[in-house]
Amino acid sequence: MQHSHLIPVPKFQSGFTTCATLVLQDIEQVVLEDAPLGVHKVTSRTSHHLVAPPPPLPSSEALESGSREPEADSRWPAPPRAWEALYPKGSINPAAPIPGGFGFYLAGPAPFATKLSSGTGAVHVVLSYRMMLQEGWEWVKGGKLPGIFGGEGDFSYACTGGRQDNRCRCFNIRPMWRAQGLGELYTYLPLTPSNRARLLAVPPMSKENPDYGVSVGRGAFTFTRAVGGWISLAFRVKLNAVGHEDGELELWVDGRSVINVSGLTFRESDGARIKGGHFQTFFGGHQDDWASPKDQRAWFADVTGVVIE
């Protein structure tokens, strides 16, 4: 039984949420602000202002526009506050001449962060949030969204952007939208033959991107319901036992498991940890043909995390 779309697992030890209506035993209620959530390493050229997001489109309008399906309407009320990402016209990744989106890392509140880091660290975690894209969203070629990351010490912060060195010491998993709203997971995991085989076997389509990460499960879900409406994304990572290929990765969208991969290697050392959320979003890609064609906005809220073991 799922506790909610934000906690789509039957059992957990403890956790936190910024969703005021998700009231469960052993879940700490936290405000959606940087300090209580352990936000750090914020990208300096972007912002993630806390705002009152626009109301979601009424169901009838959303259905007529083709952006949502009847079952997509959540029983949870729309979040009253959210982090806003602005993607200016012409923007791609945060390092480009016109930066867009935002970027930071999130360790979670102190009790959760301590569970991740102390002793041998938590080995099985779910991290989730809700998001909404503005009405009239234009997809272009694609873009990144917040996900989950980890690894050994500071190596965990240097796993993306095409980095190849020390890839055995980090992992980073972010969802990505593609043209027409197709969804996938964009993964950086240790470069082992088994990881490559497992990830590339995920239907309906997975592929390696030269010098970058692996696109996993492209088309297994879409982001179209997020245009003018809130959807939930939940990521489950179970670290492998060192020396074994028994790690697990799962993604739920609105409570439905859409990607589930086992037999993975996330770490080759006991020093590697699940670190928390990599809250980064932008259009791109690194070329101008990925750029947002107009000023666009997205909103992120109800950040939640639980330790399973």
PDB file of N, CA and C in Angstrom, residues 3-99:
ATOM      1  N   HIS A   3       1.624   5.143   0.842  1.00  0.00           N
ATOM      2  CA  HIS A   3       1.176   6.182   1.766  1.00  0.00           C
ATOM      3  C   HIS A   3       0.670   7.398   0.992  1.00  0.00           C
ATOM      4  N   SER A   4       1.286   7.688  -0.128  1.00  0.00           N
ATOM      5  CA  SER A   4       0.879   8.760  -1.030  1.00  0.00           C
ATOM      6  C   SER A   4       1.750   8.653  -2.265  1.00  0.00           C
ATOM      7  N   HIS A   5       1.474   9.480  -3.260  1.00  0.00           N
ATOM      8  CA  HIS A   5       2.339   9.512  -4.432  1.00  0.00           C
ATOM      9  C   HIS A   5       3.744   9.975  -4.073  1.00  0.00           C
ATOM     10  N   LEU A   6       3.872  10.705  -2.968  1.00  0.00           N
ATOM     11  CA  LEU A   6       5.183  11.180  -2.542  1.00  0.00           C
ATOM     12  C   LEU A   6       5.963  10.118  -1.775  1.00  0.00           C
ATOM     13  N   ILE A   7       5.267   9.175  -1.181  1.00  0.00           N
ATOM     14  CA  ILE A   7       5.912   8.062  -0.469  1.00  0.00           C
ATOM     15  C   ILE A   7       5.279   6.772  -0.991  1.00  0.00           C
ATOM     16  N   PRO A   8       5.686   6.329  -2.174  1.00  0.00           N
ATOM     17  CA  PRO A   8       5.008   5.205  -2.827  1.00  0.00           C
ATOM     18  C   PRO A   8       5.547   3.838  -2.399  1.00  0.00           C
ATOM     19  N   VAL A   9       5.899   3.714  -1.127  1.00  0.00           N
ATOM     20  CA  VAL A   9       6.405   2.450  -0.589  1.00  0.00           C
ATOM     21  C   VAL A   9       5.614   2.110   0.666  1.00  0.00           C
ATOM     22  N   PRO A  10       5.484   0.824   0.997  1.00  0.00           N
ATOM     23  CA  PRO A  10       4.642   0.441   2.139  1.00  0.00           C
ATOM     24  C   PRO A  10       5.277   0.681   3.496  1.00  0.00           C
ATOM     25  N   LYS A  11       6.626   0.643   3.567  1.00  0.00           N
ATOM     26  CA  LYS A  11       7.292   0.758   4.861  1.00  0.00           C
ATOM     27  C   LYS A  11       8.494   1.681   4.756  1.00  0.00           C
ATOM     28  N   PHE A  12       8.759   2.391   5.848  1.00  0.00           N
ATOM     29  CA  PHE A  12       9.950   3.232   5.935  1.00  0.00           C
ATOM     30  C   PHE A  12      10.254   3.456   7.411  1.00  0.00           C
ATOM     31  N   GLN A  13      11.475   3.910   7.688  1.00  0.00           N
ATOM     32  CA  GLN A  13      11.870   4.166   9.072  1.00  0.00           C
ATOM     33  C   GLN A  13      11.460   5.561   9.530  1.00  0.00           C
ATOM     34  N   SER A  14      11.850   6.563   8.752  1.00  0.00           N
ATOM     35  CA  SER A  14      11.590   7.950   9.120  1.00  0.00           C
ATOM     36  C   SER A  14      11.801   8.814   7.892  1.00  0.00           C
ATOM     37  N   GLY A  15      11.432  10.090   8.018  1.00  0.00           N
ATOM     38  CA  GLY A  15      11.617  10.974   6.885  1.00  0.00           C
ATOM     39  C   GLY A  15      11.118  12.371   7.168  1.00  0.00           C
ATOM     40  N   PHE A  16      10.928  13.135   6.088  1.00  0.00           N
ATOM     41  CA  PHE A  16      10.473  14.518   6.207  1.00  0.00           C
ATOM     42  C   PHE A  16       9.610  14.852   5.003  1.00  0.00           C
ATOM     43  N   THR A  17       8.846  15.928   5.120  1.00  0.00           N
ATOM     44  CA  THR A  17       8.082  16.437   3.989  1.00  0.00           C
ATOM     45  C   THR A  17       7.799  17.917   4.188  1.00  0.00           C
ATOM     46  N   THR A  18       7.683  18.639   3.079  1.00  0.00           N
ATOM     47  CA  THR A  18       7.214  20.022   3.127  1.00  0.00           C
ATOM     48  C   THR A  18       5.745  20.103   2.720  1.00  0.00           C
ATOM     49  N   CYS A  19       5.107  18.949   2.513  1.00  0.00           N
ATOM     50  CA  CYS A  19       3.686  18.891   2.153  1.00  0.00           C
ATOM     51  C   CYS A  19       2.855  18.913   3.438  1.00  0.00           C
ATOM     52  N   ALA A  20       2.150  20.008   3.674  1.00  0.00           N
ATOM     53  CA  ALA A  20       1.433  20.181   4.939  1.00  0.00           C
ATOM     54  C   ALA A  20       0.306  19.180   5.119  1.00  0.00           C
ATOM     55  N   THR A  21      -0.209  18.629   4.023  1.00  0.00           N
ATOM     56  CA  THR A  21      -1.329  17.692   4.127  1.00  0.00           C
ATOM     57  C   THR A  21      -0.878  16.238   4.239  1.00  0.00           C
ATOM     58  N   LEU A  22       0.428  15.990   4.162  1.00  0.00           N
ATOM     59  CA  LEU A  22       0.948  14.629   4.299  1.00  0.00           C
ATOM     60  C   LEU A  22       1.391  14.439   5.748  1.00  0.00           C
ATOM     61  N   VAL A  23       0.474  13.996   6.569  1.00  0.00           N
ATOM     62  CA  VAL A  23       0.721  13.861   8.006  1.00  0.00           C
ATOM     63  C   VAL A  23       0.799  12.377   8.345  1.00  0.00           C
ATOM     64  N   LEU A  24       2.002  11.916   8.666  1.00  0.00           N
ATOM     65  CA  LEU A  24       2.233  10.516   8.982  1.00  0.00           C
ATOM     66  C   LEU A  24       3.172  10.410  10.179  1.00  0.00           C
ATOM     67  N   GLN A  25       3.031   9.337  10.923  1.00  0.00           N
ATOM     68  CA  GLN A  25       3.947   9.090  12.021  1.00  0.00           C
ATOM     69  C   GLN A  25       5.363   8.920  11.477  1.00  0.00           C
ATOM     70  N   ASP A  26       6.327   9.483  12.186  1.00  0.00           N
ATOM     71  CA  ASP A  26       7.750   9.409  11.841  1.00  0.00           C
ATOM     72  C   ASP A  26       8.119  10.250  10.625  1.00  0.00           C
ATOM     73  N   ILE A  27       7.212  11.132  10.183  1.00  0.00           N
ATOM     74  CA  ILE A  27       7.519  12.070   9.107  1.00  0.00           C
ATOM     75  C   ILE A  27       7.561  13.476   9.694  1.00  0.00           C
ATOM     76  N   GLU A  28       8.722  14.115   9.616  1.00  0.00           N
ATOM     77  CA  GLU A  28       8.899  15.469  10.141  1.00  0.00           C
ATOM     78  C   GLU A  28       8.347  16.487   9.149  1.00  0.00           C
ATOM     79  N   GLN A  29       7.525  17.406   9.634  1.00  0.00           N
ATOM     80  CA  GLN A  29       7.023  18.497   8.810  1.00  0.00           C
ATOM     81  C   GLN A  29       8.063  19.617   8.777  1.00  0.00           C
ATOM     82  N   VAL A  30       8.423  20.057   7.574  1.00  0.00           N
ATOM     83  CA  VAL A  30       9.467  21.059   7.390  1.00  0.00           C
ATOM     84  C   VAL A  30       8.947  22.121   6.422  1.00  0.00           C
ATOM     85  N   VAL A  31       9.344  23.371   6.631  1.00  0.00           N
ATOM     86  CA  VAL A  31       8.937  24.427   5.709  1.00  0.00           C
ATOM     87  C   VAL A  31       9.811  24.385   4.459  1.00  0.00           C
ATOM     88  N   LEU A  32       9.249  24.825   3.350  1.00  0.00           N
ATOM     89  CA  LEU A  32       9.972  24.844   2.075  1.00  0.00           C
ATOM     90  C   LEU A  32      10.873  26.079   2.035  1.00  0.00           C
ATOM     91  N   GLU A  33      12.004  25.982   2.710  1.00  0.00           N
ATOM     92  CA  GLU A  33      12.986  27.057   2.738  1.00  0.00           C
ATOM     93  C   GLU A  33      14.380  26.445   2.728  1.00  0.00           C
ATOM     94  N   ASP A  34      15.356  27.240   2.299  1.00  0.00           N
ATOM     95  CA  ASP A  34      16.707  26.718   2.105  1.00  0.00           C
ATOM     96  C   ASP A  34      17.325  26.151   3.375  1.00  0.00           C
ATOM     97  N   ALA A  35      17.347  26.931   4.439  1.00  0.00           N
ATOM     98  CA  ALA A  35      18.071  26.513   5.641  1.00  0.00           C
ATOM     99  C   ALA A  35      17.505  25.234   6.254  1.00  0.00           C
ATOM    100  N   PRO A  36      16.191  25.129   6.475  1.00  0.00           N
ATOM    101  CA  PRO A  36      15.675  23.893   7.080  1.00  0.00           C
ATOM    102  C   PRO A  36      15.885  22.655   6.215  1.00  0.00           C
ATOM    103  N   LEU A  37      16.041  22.844   4.893  1.00  0.00           N
ATOM    104  CA  LEU A  37      16.188  21.708   3.984  1.00  0.00           C
ATOM    105  C   LEU A  37      17.643  21.424   3.612  1.00  0.00           C
ATOM    106  N   GLY A  38      18.564  22.116   4.248  1.00  0.00           N
ATOM    107  CA  GLY A  38      19.974  21.838   3.988  1.00  0.00           C
ATOM    108  C   GLY A  38      20.404  22.150   2.571  1.00  0.00           C
ATOM    109  N   VAL A  39      19.869  23.234   1.999  1.00  0.00           N
ATOM    110  CA  VAL A  39      20.253  23.635   0.645  1.00  0.00           C
ATOM    111  C   VAL A  39      21.677  24.182   0.661  1.00  0.00           C
ATOM    112  N   HIS A  40      22.500  23.748  -0.298  1.00  0.00           N
ATOM    113  CA  HIS A  40      23.887  24.193  -0.366  1.00  0.00           C
ATOM    114  C   HIS A  40      24.377  24.127  -1.804  1.00  0.00           C
ATOM    115  N   LYS A  41      25.539  24.723  -2.036  1.00  0.00           N
ATOM    116  CA  LYS A  41      26.135  24.792  -3.380  1.00  0.00           C
ATOM    117  C   LYS A  41      25.129  25.319  -4.403  1.00  0.00           C
ATOM    118  N   VAL A  42      24.598  26.506  -4.124  1.00  0.00           N
ATOM    119  CA  VAL A  42      23.597  27.126  -4.992  1.00  0.00           C
ATOM    120  C   VAL A  42      24.292  27.760  -6.195  1.00  0.00           C
ATOM    121  N   THR A  43      23.775  27.500  -7.388  1.00  0.00           N
ATOM    122  CA  THR A  43      24.308  28.118  -8.604  1.00  0.00           C
ATOM    123  C   THR A  43      24.092  29.622  -8.532  1.00  0.00           C
ATOM    124  N   SER A  44      25.161  30.387  -8.658  1.00  0.00           N
ATOM    125  CA  SER A  44      25.110  31.816  -8.344  1.00  0.00           C
ATOM    126  C   SER A  44      24.329  32.644  -9.361  1.00  0.00           C
ATOM    127  N   ARG A  45      24.213  32.207 -10.593  1.00  0.00           N
ATOM    128  CA  ARG A  45      23.600  33.039 -11.634  1.00  0.00           C
ATOM    129  C   ARG A  45      22.113  32.762 -11.823  1.00  0.00           C
ATOM    130  N   THR A  46      21.543  31.940 -10.974  1.00  0.00           N
ATOM    131  CA  THR A  46      20.118  31.641 -11.077  1.00  0.00           C
ATOM    132  C   THR A  46      19.461  31.855  -9.718  1.00  0.00           C
ATOM    133  N   SER A  47      18.143  31.817  -9.705  1.00  0.00           N
ATOM    134  CA  SER A  47      17.402  32.002  -8.456  1.00  0.00           C
ATOM    135  C   SER A  47      16.326  30.930  -8.340  1.00  0.00           C
ATOM    136  N   HIS A  48      15.897  30.682  -7.115  1.00  0.00           N
ATOM    137  CA  HIS A  48      14.766  29.772  -6.878  1.00  0.00           C
ATOM    138  C   HIS A  48      13.856  30.417  -5.830  1.00  0.00           C
ATOM    139  N   HIS A  49      13.251  31.526  -6.228  1.00  0.00           N
ATOM    140  CA  HIS A  49      12.416  32.288  -5.308  1.00  0.00           C
ATOM    141  C   HIS A  49      11.224  31.453  -4.844  1.00  0.00           C
ATOM    142  N   LEU A  50      10.853  31.662  -3.591  1.00  0.00           N
ATOM    143  CA  LEU A  50       9.663  31.024  -3.033  1.00  0.00           C
ATOM    144  C   LEU A  50       8.466  31.906  -3.359  1.00  0.00           C
ATOM    145  N   VAL A  51       7.493  31.349  -4.086  1.00  0.00           N
ATOM    146  CA  VAL A  51       6.366  32.141  -4.579  1.00  0.00           C
ATOM    147  C   VAL A  51       5.060  31.392  -4.340  1.00  0.00           C
ATOM    148  N   ALA A  52       3.968  32.115  -4.522  1.00  0.00           N
ATOM    149  CA  ALA A  52       2.652  31.479  -4.601  1.00  0.00           C
ATOM    150  C   ALA A  52       2.432  31.098  -6.059  1.00  0.00           C
ATOM    151  N   PRO A  53       2.432  29.815  -6.391  1.00  0.00           N
ATOM    152  CA  PRO A  53       2.313  29.418  -7.803  1.00  0.00           C
ATOM    153  C   PRO A  53       0.919  29.710  -8.335  1.00  0.00           C
ATOM    154  N   PRO A  54       0.778  29.819  -9.640  1.00  0.00           N
ATOM    155  CA  PRO A  54      -0.560  30.031 -10.207  1.00  0.00           C
ATOM    156  C   PRO A  54      -1.435  28.811  -9.959  1.00  0.00           C
ATOM    157  N   PRO A  55      -2.734  29.003  -9.929  1.00  0.00           N
ATOM    158  CA  PRO A  55      -3.616  27.843  -9.744  1.00  0.00           C
ATOM    159  C   PRO A  55      -3.520  26.910 -10.940  1.00  0.00           C
ATOM    160  N   PRO A  56      -3.659  25.614 -10.717  1.00  0.00           N
ATOM    161  CA  PRO A  56      -3.641  24.683 -11.852  1.00  0.00           C
ATOM    162  C   PRO A  56      -4.830  24.924 -12.765  1.00  0.00           C
ATOM    163  N   LEU A  57      -4.676  24.511 -14.017  1.00  0.00           N
ATOM    164  CA  LEU A  57      -5.781  24.631 -14.961  1.00  0.00           C
ATOM    165  C   LEU A  57      -6.969  23.812 -14.478  1.00  0.00           C
ATOM    166  N   PRO A  58      -8.188  24.326 -14.619  1.00  0.00           N
ATOM    167  CA  PRO A  58      -9.358  23.481 -14.334  1.00  0.00           C
ATOM    168  C   PRO A  58      -9.315  22.221 -15.187  1.00  0.00           C
ATOM    169  N   SER A  59      -9.851  21.150 -14.667  1.00  0.00           N
ATOM    170  CA  SER A  59      -9.778  19.867 -15.368  1.00  0.00           C
ATOM    171  C   SER A  59     -10.324  19.950 -16.779  1.00  0.00           C
ATOM    172  N   SER A  60     -11.422  20.666 -16.969  1.00  0.00           N
ATOM    173  CA  SER A  60     -12.029  20.730 -18.298  1.00  0.00           C
ATOM    174  C   SER A  60     -11.098  21.407 -19.294  1.00  0.00           C
ATOM    175  N   GLU A  61     -10.435  22.496 -18.875  1.00  0.00           N
ATOM    176  CA  GLU A  61      -9.502  23.181 -19.769  1.00  0.00           C
ATOM    177  C   GLU A  61      -8.301  22.303 -20.068  1.00  0.00           C
ATOM    178  N   ALA A  62      -7.803  21.613 -19.039  1.00  0.00           N
ATOM    179  CA  ALA A  62      -6.630  20.772 -19.231  1.00  0.00           C
ATOM    180  C   ALA A  62      -6.928  19.634 -20.196  1.00  0.00           C
ATOM    181  N   LEU A  63      -8.115  19.056 -20.063  1.00  0.00           N
ATOM    182  CA  LEU A  63      -8.470  17.952 -20.947  1.00  0.00           C
ATOM    183  C   LEU A  63      -8.649  18.429 -22.384  1.00  0.00           C
ATOM    184  N   GLU A  64      -9.261  19.606 -22.546  1.00  0.00           N
ATOM    185  CA  GLU A  64      -9.450  20.141 -23.892  1.00  0.00           C
ATOM    186  C   GLU A  64      -8.117  20.464 -24.552  1.00  0.00           C
ATOM    187  N   SER A  65      -7.144  20.926 -23.744  1.00  0.00           N
ATOM    188  CA  SER A  65      -5.837  21.270 -24.301  1.00  0.00           C
ATOM    189  C   SER A  65      -4.991  20.043 -24.580  1.00  0.00           C
ATOM    190  N   GLY A  66      -5.426  18.890 -24.062  1.00  0.00           N
ATOM    191  CA  GLY A  66      -4.680  17.656 -24.288  1.00  0.00           C
ATOM    192  C   GLY A  66      -3.483  17.498 -23.390  1.00  0.00           C
ATOM    193  N   SER A  67      -3.343  18.364 -22.383  1.00  0.00           N
ATOM    194  CA  SER A  67      -2.151  18.309 -21.542  1.00  0.00           C
ATOM    195  C   SER A  67      -2.297  17.357 -20.373  1.00  0.00           C
ATOM    196  N   ARG A  68      -3.530  16.984 -20.025  1.00  0.00           N
ATOM    197  CA  ARG A  68      -3.705  16.133 -18.863  1.00  0.00           C
ATOM    198  C   ARG A  68      -4.771  15.081 -19.139  1.00  0.00           C
ATOM    199  N   GLU A  69      -4.751  14.045 -18.314  1.00  0.00           N
ATOM    200  CA  GLU A  69      -5.707  12.966 -18.407  1.00  0.00           C
ATOM    201  C   GLU A  69      -6.581  12.988 -17.165  1.00  0.00           C
ATOM    202  N   PRO A  70      -7.789  12.429 -17.215  1.00  0.00           N
ATOM    203  CA  PRO A  70      -8.684  12.516 -16.067  1.00  0.00           C
ATOM    204  C   PRO A  70      -8.066  12.000 -14.782  1.00  0.00           C
ATOM    205  N   GLU A  71      -7.321  10.868 -14.849  1.00  0.00           N
ATOM    206  CA  GLU A  71      -6.786  10.286 -13.626  1.00  0.00           C
ATOM    207  C   GLU A  71      -5.608  11.062 -13.064  1.00  0.00           C
ATOM    208  N   ALA A  72      -5.117  12.081 -13.808  1.00  0.00           N
ATOM    209  CA  ALA A  72      -3.960  12.830 -13.345  1.00  0.00           C
ATOM    210  C   ALA A  72      -4.310  13.781 -12.212  1.00  0.00           C
ATOM    211  N   ASP A  73      -5.586  14.152 -12.052  1.00  0.00           N
ATOM    212  CA  ASP A  73      -5.966  15.076 -10.995  1.00  0.00           C
ATOM    213  C   ASP A  73      -5.714  14.429  -9.640  1.00  0.00           C
ATOM    214  N   SER A  74      -4.854  15.045  -8.845  1.00  0.00           N
ATOM    215  CA  SER A  74      -4.477  14.455  -7.569  1.00  0.00           C
ATOM    216  C   SER A  74      -5.525  14.748  -6.511  1.00  0.00           C
ATOM    217  N   ARG A  75      -5.633  13.834  -5.550  1.00  0.00           N
ATOM    218  CA  ARG A  75      -6.506  14.097  -4.409  1.00  0.00           C
ATOM    219  C   ARG A  75      -5.855  15.066  -3.438  1.00  0.00           C
ATOM    220  N   TRP A  76      -4.586  15.407  -3.680  1.00  0.00           N
ATOM    221  CA  TRP A  76      -3.887  16.343  -2.815  1.00  0.00           C
ATOM    222  C   TRP A  76      -4.082  17.760  -3.335  1.00  0.00           C
ATOM    223  N   PRO A  77      -4.312  18.722  -2.451  1.00  0.00           N
ATOM    224  CA  PRO A  77      -4.497  20.102  -2.907  1.00  0.00           C
ATOM    225  C   PRO A  77      -3.216  20.667  -3.501  1.00  0.00           C
ATOM    226  N   ALA A  78      -3.365  21.668  -4.349  1.00  0.00           N
ATOM    227  CA  ALA A  78      -2.204  22.318  -4.951  1.00  0.00           C
ATOM    228  C   ALA A  78      -1.363  22.975  -3.864  1.00  0.00           C
ATOM    229  N   PRO A  79      -0.049  22.896  -3.945  1.00  0.00           N
ATOM    230  CA  PRO A  79       0.806  23.513  -2.928  1.00  0.00           C
ATOM    231  C   PRO A  79       0.616  25.030  -2.899  1.00  0.00           C
ATOM    232  N   PRO A  80       0.531  25.620  -1.712  1.00  0.00           N
ATOM    233  CA  PRO A  80       0.361  27.074  -1.633  1.00  0.00           C
ATOM    234  C   PRO A  80       1.644  27.851  -1.899  1.00  0.00           C
ATOM    235  N   ARG A  81       2.805  27.203  -1.706  1.00  0.00           N
ATOM    236  CA  ARG A  81       4.095  27.845  -1.940  1.00  0.00           C
ATOM    237  C   ARG A  81       4.985  26.888  -2.728  1.00  0.00           C
ATOM    238  N   ALA A  82       5.835  27.453  -3.564  1.00  0.00           N
ATOM    239  CA  ALA A  82       6.698  26.615  -4.398  1.00  0.00           C
ATOM    240  C   ALA A  82       7.949  27.394  -4.776  1.00  0.00           C
ATOM    241  N   TRP A  83       9.007  26.648  -5.067  1.00  0.00           N
ATOM    242  CA  TRP A  83      10.187  27.253  -5.675  1.00  0.00           C
ATOM    243  C   TRP A  83       9.911  27.464  -7.156  1.00  0.00           C
ATOM    244  N   GLU A  84      10.203  28.668  -7.635  1.00  0.00           N
ATOM    245  CA  GLU A  84       9.960  28.988  -9.032  1.00  0.00           C
ATOM    246  C   GLU A  84      11.265  28.956  -9.820  1.00  0.00           C
ATOM    247  N   ALA A  85      11.239  28.274 -10.950  1.00  0.00           N
ATOM    248  CA  ALA A  85      12.357  28.283 -11.893  1.00  0.00           C
ATOM    249  C   ALA A  85      11.973  29.136 -13.088  1.00  0.00           C
ATOM    250  N   LEU A  86      12.824  30.086 -13.434  1.00  0.00           N
ATOM    251  CA  LEU A  86      12.622  30.935 -14.606  1.00  0.00           C
ATOM    252  C   LEU A  86      13.610  30.517 -15.686  1.00  0.00           C
ATOM    253  N   TYR A  87      13.083  30.252 -16.880  1.00  0.00           N
ATOM    254  CA  TYR A  87      13.901  29.909 -18.035  1.00  0.00           C
ATOM    255  C   TYR A  87      13.730  31.036 -19.061  1.00  0.00           C
ATOM    256  N   PRO A  88      14.603  32.045 -19.053  1.00  0.00           N
ATOM    257  CA  PRO A  88      14.422  33.171 -19.981  1.00  0.00           C
ATOM    258  C   PRO A  88      14.547  32.729 -21.440  1.00  0.00           C
ATOM    259  N   LYS A  89      13.987  33.519 -22.322  1.00  0.00           N
ATOM    260  CA  LYS A  89      14.128  33.263 -23.747  1.00  0.00           C
ATOM    261  C   LYS A  89      15.608  33.179 -24.107  1.00  0.00           C
ATOM    262  N   GLY A  90      15.984  32.125 -24.816  1.00  0.00           N
ATOM    263  CA  GLY A  90      17.368  31.946 -25.226  1.00  0.00           C
ATOM    264  C   GLY A  90      18.244  31.243 -24.215  1.00  0.00           C
ATOM    265  N   SER A  91      17.674  30.855 -23.064  1.00  0.00           N
ATOM    266  CA  SER A  91      18.493  30.236 -22.021  1.00  0.00           C
ATOM    267  C   SER A  91      18.663  28.749 -22.256  1.00  0.00           C
ATOM    268  N   ILE A  92      19.840  28.265 -21.879  1.00  0.00           N
ATOM    269  CA  ILE A  92      20.067  26.824 -21.808  1.00  0.00           C
ATOM    270  C   ILE A  92      20.618  26.534 -20.420  1.00  0.00           C
ATOM    271  N   ASN A  93      21.749  25.864 -20.306  1.00  0.00           N
ATOM    272  CA  ASN A  93      22.229  25.462 -18.987  1.00  0.00           C
ATOM    273  C   ASN A  93      22.748  26.667 -18.201  1.00  0.00           C
ATOM    274  N   PRO A  94      22.884  26.533 -16.867  1.00  0.00           N
ATOM    275  CA  PRO A  94      23.246  27.690 -16.033  1.00  0.00           C
ATOM    276  C   PRO A  94      24.594  28.320 -16.354  1.00  0.00           C
ATOM    277  N   ALA A  95      25.483  27.601 -17.059  1.00  0.00           N
ATOM    278  CA  ALA A  95      26.794  28.161 -17.397  1.00  0.00           C
ATOM    279  C   ALA A  95      26.782  28.929 -18.714  1.00  0.00           C
ATOM    280  N   ALA A  96      25.662  28.928 -19.425  1.00  0.00           N
ATOM    281  CA  ALA A  96      25.570  29.571 -20.737  1.00  0.00           C
ATOM    282  C   ALA A  96      25.463  31.093 -20.585  1.00  0.00           C
ATOM    283  N   PRO A  97      25.650  31.835 -21.681  1.00  0.00           N
ATOM    284  CA  PRO A  97      25.541  33.300 -21.606  1.00  0.00           C
ATOM    285  C   PRO A  97      24.213  33.781 -21.035  1.00  0.00           C
ATOM    286  N   ILE A  98      23.117  33.098 -21.391  1.00  0.00           N
ATOM    287  CA  ILE A  98      21.820  33.394 -20.774  1.00  0.00           C
ATOM    288  C   ILE A  98      21.469  32.202 -19.883  1.00  0.00           C
ATOM    289  N   PRO A  99      21.699  32.307 -18.584  1.00  0.00           N
ATOM    290  CA  PRO A  99      21.407  31.167 -17.709  1.00  0.00           C
ATOM    291  C   PRO A  99      19.912  31.006 -17.498  1.00  0.00           C
TER     292      PRO A  99
END
